[in-house]
GROMACS .gro file of N, CA and C in nm:
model
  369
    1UNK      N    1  -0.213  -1.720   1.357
    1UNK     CA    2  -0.344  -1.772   1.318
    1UNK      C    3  -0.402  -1.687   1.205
    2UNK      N    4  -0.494  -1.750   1.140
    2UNK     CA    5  -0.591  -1.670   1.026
    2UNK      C    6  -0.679  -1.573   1.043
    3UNK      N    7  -0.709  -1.447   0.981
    3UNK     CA    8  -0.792  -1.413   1.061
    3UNK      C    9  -0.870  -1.340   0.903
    4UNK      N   10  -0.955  -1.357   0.812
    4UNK     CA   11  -1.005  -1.263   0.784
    4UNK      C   12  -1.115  -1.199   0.771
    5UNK      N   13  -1.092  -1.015   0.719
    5UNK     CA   14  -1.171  -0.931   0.787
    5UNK      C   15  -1.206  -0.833   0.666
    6UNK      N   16  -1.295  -0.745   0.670
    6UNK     CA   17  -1.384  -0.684   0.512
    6UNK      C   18  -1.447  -0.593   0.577
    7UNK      N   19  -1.368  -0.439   0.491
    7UNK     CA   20  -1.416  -0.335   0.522
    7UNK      C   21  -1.520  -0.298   0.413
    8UNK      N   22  -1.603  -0.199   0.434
    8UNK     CA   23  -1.741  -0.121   0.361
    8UNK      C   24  -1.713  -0.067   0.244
    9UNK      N   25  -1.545  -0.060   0.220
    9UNK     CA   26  -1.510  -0.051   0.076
    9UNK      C   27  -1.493  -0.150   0.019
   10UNK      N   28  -1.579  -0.270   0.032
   10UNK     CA   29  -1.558  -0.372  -0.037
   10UNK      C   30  -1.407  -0.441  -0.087
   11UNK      N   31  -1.334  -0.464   0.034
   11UNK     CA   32  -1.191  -0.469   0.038
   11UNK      C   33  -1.175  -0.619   0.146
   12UNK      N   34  -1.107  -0.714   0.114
   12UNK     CA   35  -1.079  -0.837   0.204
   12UNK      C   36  -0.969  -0.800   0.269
   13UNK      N   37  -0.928  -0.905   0.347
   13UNK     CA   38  -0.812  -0.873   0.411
   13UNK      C   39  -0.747  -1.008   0.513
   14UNK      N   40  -0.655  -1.106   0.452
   14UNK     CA   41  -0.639  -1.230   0.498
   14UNK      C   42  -0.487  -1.173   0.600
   15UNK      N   43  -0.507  -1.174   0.767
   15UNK     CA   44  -0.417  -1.166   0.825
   15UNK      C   45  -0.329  -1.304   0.875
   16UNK      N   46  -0.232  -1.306   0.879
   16UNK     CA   47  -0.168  -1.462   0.884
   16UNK      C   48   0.010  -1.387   0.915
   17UNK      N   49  -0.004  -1.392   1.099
   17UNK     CA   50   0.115  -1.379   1.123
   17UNK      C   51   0.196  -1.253   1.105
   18UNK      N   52   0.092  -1.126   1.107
   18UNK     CA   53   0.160  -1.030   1.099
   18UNK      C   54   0.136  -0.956   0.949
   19UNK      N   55   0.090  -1.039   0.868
   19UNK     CA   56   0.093  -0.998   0.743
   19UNK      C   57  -0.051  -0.991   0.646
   20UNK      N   58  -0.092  -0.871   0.568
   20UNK     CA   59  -0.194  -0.868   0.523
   20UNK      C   60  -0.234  -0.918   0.444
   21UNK      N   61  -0.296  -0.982   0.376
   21UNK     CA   62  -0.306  -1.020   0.206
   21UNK      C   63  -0.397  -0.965   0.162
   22UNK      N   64  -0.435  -0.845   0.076
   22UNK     CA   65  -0.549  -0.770   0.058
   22UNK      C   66  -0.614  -0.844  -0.093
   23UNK      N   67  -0.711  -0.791  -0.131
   23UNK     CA   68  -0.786  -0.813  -0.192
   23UNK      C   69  -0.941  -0.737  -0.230
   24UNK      N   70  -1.005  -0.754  -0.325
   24UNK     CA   71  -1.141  -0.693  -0.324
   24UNK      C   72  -1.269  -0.808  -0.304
   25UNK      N   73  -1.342  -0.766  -0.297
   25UNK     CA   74  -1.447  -0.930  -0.285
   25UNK      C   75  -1.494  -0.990  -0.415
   26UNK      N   76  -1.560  -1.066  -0.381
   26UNK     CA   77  -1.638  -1.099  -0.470
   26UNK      C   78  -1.757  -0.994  -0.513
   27UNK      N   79  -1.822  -0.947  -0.446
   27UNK     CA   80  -1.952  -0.819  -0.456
   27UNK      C   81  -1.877  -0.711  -0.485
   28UNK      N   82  -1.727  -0.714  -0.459
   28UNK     CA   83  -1.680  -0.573  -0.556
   28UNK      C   84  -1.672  -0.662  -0.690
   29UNK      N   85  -1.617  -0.691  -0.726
   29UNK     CA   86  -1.568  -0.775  -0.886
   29UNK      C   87  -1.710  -0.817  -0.917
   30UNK      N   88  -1.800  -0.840  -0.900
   30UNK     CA   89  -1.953  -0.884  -0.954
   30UNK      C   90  -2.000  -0.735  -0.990
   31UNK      N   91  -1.984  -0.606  -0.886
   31UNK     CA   92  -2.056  -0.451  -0.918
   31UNK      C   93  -1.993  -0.402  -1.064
   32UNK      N   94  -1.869  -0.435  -1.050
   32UNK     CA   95  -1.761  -0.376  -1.131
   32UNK      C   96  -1.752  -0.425  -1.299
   33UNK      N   97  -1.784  -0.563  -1.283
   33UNK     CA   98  -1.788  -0.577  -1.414
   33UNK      C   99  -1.661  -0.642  -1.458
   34UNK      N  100  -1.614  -0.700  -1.557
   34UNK     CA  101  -1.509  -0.759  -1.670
   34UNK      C  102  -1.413  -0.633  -1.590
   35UNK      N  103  -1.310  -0.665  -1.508
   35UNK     CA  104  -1.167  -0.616  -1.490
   35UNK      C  105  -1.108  -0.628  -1.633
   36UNK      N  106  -1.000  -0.469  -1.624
   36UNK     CA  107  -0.950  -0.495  -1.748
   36UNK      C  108  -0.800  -0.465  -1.719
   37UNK      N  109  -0.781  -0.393  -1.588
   37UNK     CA  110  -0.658  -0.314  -1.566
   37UNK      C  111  -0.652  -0.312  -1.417
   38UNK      N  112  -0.585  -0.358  -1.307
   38UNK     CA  113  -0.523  -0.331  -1.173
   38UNK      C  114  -0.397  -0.240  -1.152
   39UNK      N  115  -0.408  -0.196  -1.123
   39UNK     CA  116  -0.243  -0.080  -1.050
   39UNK      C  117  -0.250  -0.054  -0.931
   40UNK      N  118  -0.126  -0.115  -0.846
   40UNK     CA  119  -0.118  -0.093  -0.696
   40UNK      C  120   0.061   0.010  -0.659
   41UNK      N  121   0.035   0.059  -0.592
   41UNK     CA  122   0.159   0.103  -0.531
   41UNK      C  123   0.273   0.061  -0.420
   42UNK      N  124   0.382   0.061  -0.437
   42UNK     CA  125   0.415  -0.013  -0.359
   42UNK      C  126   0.519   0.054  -0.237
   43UNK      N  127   0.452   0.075  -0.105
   43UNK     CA  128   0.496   0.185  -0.060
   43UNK      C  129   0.433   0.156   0.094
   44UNK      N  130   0.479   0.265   0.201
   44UNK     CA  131   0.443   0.265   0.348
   44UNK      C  132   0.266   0.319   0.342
   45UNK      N  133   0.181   0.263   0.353
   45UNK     CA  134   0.056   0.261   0.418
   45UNK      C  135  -0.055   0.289   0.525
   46UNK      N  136  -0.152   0.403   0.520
   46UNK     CA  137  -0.210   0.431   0.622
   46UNK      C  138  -0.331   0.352   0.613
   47UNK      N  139  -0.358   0.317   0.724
   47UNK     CA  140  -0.562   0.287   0.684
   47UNK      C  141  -0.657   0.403   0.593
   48UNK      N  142  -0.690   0.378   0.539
   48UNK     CA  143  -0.801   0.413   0.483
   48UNK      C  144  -0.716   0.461   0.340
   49UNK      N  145  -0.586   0.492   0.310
   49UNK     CA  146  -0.504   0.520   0.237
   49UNK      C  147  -0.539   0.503   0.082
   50UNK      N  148  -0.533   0.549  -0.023
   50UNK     CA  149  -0.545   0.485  -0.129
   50UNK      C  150  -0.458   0.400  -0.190
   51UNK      N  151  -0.436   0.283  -0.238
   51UNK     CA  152  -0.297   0.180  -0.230
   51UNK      C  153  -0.321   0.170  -0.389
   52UNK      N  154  -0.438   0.193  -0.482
   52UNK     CA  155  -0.397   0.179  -0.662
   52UNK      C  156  -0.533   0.154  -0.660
   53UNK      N  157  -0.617   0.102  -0.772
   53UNK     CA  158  -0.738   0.115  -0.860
   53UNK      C  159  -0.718  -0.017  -0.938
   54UNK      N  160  -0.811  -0.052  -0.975
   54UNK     CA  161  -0.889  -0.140  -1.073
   54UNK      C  162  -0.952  -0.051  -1.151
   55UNK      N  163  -0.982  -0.109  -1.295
   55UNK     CA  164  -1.058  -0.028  -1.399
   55UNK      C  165  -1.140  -0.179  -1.442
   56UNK      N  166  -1.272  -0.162  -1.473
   56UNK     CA  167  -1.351  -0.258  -1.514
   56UNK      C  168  -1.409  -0.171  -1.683
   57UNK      N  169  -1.444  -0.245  -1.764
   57UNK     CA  170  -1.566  -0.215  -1.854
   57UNK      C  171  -1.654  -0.107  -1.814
   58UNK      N  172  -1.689  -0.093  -1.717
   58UNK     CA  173  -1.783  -0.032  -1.647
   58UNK      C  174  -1.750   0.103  -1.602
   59UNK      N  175  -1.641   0.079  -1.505
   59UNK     CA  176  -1.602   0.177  -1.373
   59UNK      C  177  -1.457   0.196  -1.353
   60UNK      N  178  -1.374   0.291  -1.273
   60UNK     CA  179  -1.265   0.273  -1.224
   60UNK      C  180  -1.310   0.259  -1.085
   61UNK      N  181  -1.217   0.188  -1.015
   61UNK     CA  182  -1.253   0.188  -0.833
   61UNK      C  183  -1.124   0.172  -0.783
   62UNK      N  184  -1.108   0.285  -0.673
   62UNK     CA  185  -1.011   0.310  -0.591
   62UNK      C  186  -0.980   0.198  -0.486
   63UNK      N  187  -0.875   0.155  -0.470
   63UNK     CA  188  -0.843   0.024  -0.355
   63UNK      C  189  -0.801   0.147  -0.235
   64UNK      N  190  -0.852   0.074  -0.138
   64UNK     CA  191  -0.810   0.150   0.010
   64UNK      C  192  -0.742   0.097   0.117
   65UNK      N  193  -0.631   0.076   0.197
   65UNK     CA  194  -0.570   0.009   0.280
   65UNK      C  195  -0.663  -0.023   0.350
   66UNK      N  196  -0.709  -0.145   0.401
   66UNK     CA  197  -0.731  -0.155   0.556
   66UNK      C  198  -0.702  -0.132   0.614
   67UNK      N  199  -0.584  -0.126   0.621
   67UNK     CA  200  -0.436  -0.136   0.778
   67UNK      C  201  -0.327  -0.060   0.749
   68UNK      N  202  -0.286  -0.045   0.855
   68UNK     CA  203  -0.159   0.064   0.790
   68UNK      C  204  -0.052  -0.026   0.787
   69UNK      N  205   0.034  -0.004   0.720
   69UNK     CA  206   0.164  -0.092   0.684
   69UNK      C  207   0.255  -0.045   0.609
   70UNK      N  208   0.381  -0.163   0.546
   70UNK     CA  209   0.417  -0.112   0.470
   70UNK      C  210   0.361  -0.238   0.346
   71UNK      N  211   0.327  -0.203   0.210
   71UNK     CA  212   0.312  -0.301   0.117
   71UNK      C  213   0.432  -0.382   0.074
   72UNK      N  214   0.439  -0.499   0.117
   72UNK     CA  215   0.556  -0.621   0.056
   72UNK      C  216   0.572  -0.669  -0.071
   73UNK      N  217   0.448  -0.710  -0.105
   73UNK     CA  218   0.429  -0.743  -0.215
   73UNK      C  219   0.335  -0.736  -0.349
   74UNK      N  220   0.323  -0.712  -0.412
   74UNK     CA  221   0.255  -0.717  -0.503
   74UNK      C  222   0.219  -0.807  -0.637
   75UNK      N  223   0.067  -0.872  -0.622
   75UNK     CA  224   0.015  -1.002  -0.734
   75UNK      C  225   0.100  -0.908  -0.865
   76UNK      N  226   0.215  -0.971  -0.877
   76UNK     CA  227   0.240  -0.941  -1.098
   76UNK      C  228   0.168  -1.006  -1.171
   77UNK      N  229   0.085  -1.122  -1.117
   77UNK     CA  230   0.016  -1.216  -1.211
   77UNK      C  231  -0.110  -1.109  -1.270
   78UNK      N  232  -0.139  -0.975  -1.184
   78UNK     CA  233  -0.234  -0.908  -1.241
   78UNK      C  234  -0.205  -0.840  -1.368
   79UNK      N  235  -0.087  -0.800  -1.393
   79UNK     CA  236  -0.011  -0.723  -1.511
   79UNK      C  237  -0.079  -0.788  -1.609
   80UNK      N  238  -0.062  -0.941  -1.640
   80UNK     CA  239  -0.118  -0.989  -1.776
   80UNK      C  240  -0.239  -1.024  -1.706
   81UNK      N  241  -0.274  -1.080  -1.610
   81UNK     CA  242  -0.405  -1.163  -1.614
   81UNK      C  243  -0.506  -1.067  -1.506
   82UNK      N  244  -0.588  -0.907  -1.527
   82UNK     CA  245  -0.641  -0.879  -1.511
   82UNK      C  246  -0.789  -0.928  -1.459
   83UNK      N  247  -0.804  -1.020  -1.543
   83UNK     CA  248  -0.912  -1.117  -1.516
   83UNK      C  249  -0.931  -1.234  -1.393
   84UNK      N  250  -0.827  -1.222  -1.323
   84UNK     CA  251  -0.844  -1.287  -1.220
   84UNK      C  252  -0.914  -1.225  -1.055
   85UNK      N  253  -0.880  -1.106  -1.114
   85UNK     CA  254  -0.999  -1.074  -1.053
   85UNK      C  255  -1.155  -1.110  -1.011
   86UNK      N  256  -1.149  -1.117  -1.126
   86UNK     CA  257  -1.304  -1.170  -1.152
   86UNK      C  258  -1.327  -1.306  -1.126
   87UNK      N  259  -1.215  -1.401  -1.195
   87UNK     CA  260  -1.202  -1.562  -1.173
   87UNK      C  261  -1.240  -1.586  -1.009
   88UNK      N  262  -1.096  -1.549  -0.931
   88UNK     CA  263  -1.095  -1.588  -0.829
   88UNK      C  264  -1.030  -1.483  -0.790
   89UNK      N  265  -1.165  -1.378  -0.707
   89UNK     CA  266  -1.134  -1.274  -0.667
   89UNK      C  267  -1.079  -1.279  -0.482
   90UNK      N  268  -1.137  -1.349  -0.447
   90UNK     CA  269  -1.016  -1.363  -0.325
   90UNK      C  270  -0.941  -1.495  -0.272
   91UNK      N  271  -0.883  -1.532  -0.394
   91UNK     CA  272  -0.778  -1.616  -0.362
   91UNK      C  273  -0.674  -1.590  -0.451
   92UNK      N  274  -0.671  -1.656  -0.598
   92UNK     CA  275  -0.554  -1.631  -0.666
   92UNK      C  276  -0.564  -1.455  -0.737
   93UNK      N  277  -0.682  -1.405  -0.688
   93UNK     CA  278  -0.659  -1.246  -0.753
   93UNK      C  279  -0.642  -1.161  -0.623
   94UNK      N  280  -0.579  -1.134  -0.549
   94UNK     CA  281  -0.471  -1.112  -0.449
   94UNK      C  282  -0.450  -0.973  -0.520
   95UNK      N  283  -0.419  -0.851  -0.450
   95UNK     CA  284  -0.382  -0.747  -0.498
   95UNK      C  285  -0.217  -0.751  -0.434
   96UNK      N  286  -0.226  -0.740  -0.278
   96UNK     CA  287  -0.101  -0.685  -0.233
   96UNK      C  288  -0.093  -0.723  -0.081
   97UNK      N  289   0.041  -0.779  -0.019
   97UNK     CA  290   0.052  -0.771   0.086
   97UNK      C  291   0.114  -0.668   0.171
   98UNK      N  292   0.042  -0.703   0.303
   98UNK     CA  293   0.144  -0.513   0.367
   98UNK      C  294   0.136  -0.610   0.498
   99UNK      N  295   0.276  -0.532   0.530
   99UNK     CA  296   0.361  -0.620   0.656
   99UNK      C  297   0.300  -0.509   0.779
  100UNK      N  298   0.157  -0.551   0.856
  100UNK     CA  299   0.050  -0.472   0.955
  100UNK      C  300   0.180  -0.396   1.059
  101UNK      N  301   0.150  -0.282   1.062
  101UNK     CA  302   0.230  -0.178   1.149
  101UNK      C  303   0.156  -0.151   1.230
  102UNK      N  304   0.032  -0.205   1.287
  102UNK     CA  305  -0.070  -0.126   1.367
  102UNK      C  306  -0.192  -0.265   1.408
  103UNK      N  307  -0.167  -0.332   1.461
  103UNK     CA  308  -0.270  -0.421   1.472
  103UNK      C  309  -0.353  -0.435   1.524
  104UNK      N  310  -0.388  -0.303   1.609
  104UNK     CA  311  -0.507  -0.267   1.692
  104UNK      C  312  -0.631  -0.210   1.585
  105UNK      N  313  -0.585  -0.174   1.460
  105UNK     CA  314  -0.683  -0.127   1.358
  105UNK      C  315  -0.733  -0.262   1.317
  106UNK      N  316  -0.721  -0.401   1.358
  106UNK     CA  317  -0.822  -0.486   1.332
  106UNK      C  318  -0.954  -0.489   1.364
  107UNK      N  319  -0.930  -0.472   1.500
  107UNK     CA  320  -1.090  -0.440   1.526
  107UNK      C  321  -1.167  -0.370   1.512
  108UNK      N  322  -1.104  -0.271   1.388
  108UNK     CA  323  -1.204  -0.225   1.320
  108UNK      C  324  -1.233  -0.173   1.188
  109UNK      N  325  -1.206  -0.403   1.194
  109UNK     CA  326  -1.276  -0.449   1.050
  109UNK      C  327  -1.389  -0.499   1.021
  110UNK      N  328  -1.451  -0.510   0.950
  110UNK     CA  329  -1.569  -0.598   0.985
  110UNK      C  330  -1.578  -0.725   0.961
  111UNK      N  331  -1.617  -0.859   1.030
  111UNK     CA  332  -1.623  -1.002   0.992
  111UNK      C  333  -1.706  -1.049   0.929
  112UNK      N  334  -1.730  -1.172   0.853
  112UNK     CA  335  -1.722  -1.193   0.706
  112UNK      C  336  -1.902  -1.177   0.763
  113UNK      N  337  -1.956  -1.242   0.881
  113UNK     CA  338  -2.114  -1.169   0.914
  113UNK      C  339  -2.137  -1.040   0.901
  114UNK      N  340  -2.078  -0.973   0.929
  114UNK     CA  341  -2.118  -0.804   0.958
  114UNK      C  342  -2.078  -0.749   0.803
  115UNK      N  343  -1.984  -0.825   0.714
  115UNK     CA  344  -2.029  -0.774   0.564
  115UNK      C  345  -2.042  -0.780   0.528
  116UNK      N  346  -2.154  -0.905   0.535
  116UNK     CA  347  -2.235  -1.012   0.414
  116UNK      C  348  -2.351  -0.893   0.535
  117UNK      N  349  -2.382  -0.888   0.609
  117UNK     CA  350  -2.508  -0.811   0.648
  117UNK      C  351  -2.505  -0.686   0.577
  118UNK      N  352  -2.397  -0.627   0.580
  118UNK     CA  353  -2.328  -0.474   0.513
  118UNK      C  354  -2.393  -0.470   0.363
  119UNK      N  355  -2.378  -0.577   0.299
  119UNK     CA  356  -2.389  -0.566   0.153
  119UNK      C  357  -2.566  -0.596   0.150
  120UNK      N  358  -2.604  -0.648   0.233
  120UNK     CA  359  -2.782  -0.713   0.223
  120UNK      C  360  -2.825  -0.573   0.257
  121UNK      N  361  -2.803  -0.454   0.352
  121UNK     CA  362  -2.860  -0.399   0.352
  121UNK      C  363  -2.805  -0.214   0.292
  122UNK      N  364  -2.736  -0.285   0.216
  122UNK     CA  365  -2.709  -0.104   0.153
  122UNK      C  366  -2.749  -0.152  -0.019
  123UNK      N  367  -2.817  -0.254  -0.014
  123UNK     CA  368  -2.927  -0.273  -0.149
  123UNK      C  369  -3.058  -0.222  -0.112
   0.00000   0.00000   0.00000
């Protein structure tokens, strides 16, 4: 089943069968500004881990595992099209999947209420 979940680093996280599909949100890619550059690593994974960066106009920002894993895959569509980020930041701008080694660290993600509340009140 589907399940997704959004940690306080402004990080998505589409689970489906074992497998992560990460991402940043929309309220990260709106703070951040015109993406110009993504780099992810592709490698075994802890929670809270650093997994690669985005660079905007603006800012650089560190991506952080949700989950521990190992990373499967990685969006190449970001190499040239940086900007999808911004387009469609959690669907076709996808950073990386990681095959979940730990699935008890779901519950403590937050759901899409608790980080739409998250973001209303750390303004």
């Amino acid at each position: 089943h589907l399940a997704k979940k959004f940690t306080a680093e402004h990080e998505w996280i589409l689970i489906d069968d074992g497998v992560g599909t990460i991402g940043i949100t929309d309220h990260a890619q709106s703070a951040l500004g015109e993406i110009v550059f993504a780099e992810l690593s592709e490698l075994k994974v802890v929670e809270k881990d650093t997994i690669g960066s985005v660079e905007s106009v603006k800012a650089a920002s560190d991506i952080y595992a949700p989950i521990s894993g190992e990373v499967i895959a990685v969006n190449q569509e970001l190499n040239d099209s940086p900007g999808l980020l911004n387009e469609s930041p959690e669907i076709d701008g996808w950073l990386c999947k990681i095959q979940i080694s730990n699935e008890d660290e779901i519950k403590d993600l937050l759901s899409e209420e608790q980080y739409t509340k998250f973001c209303e009140e750390s303004h």
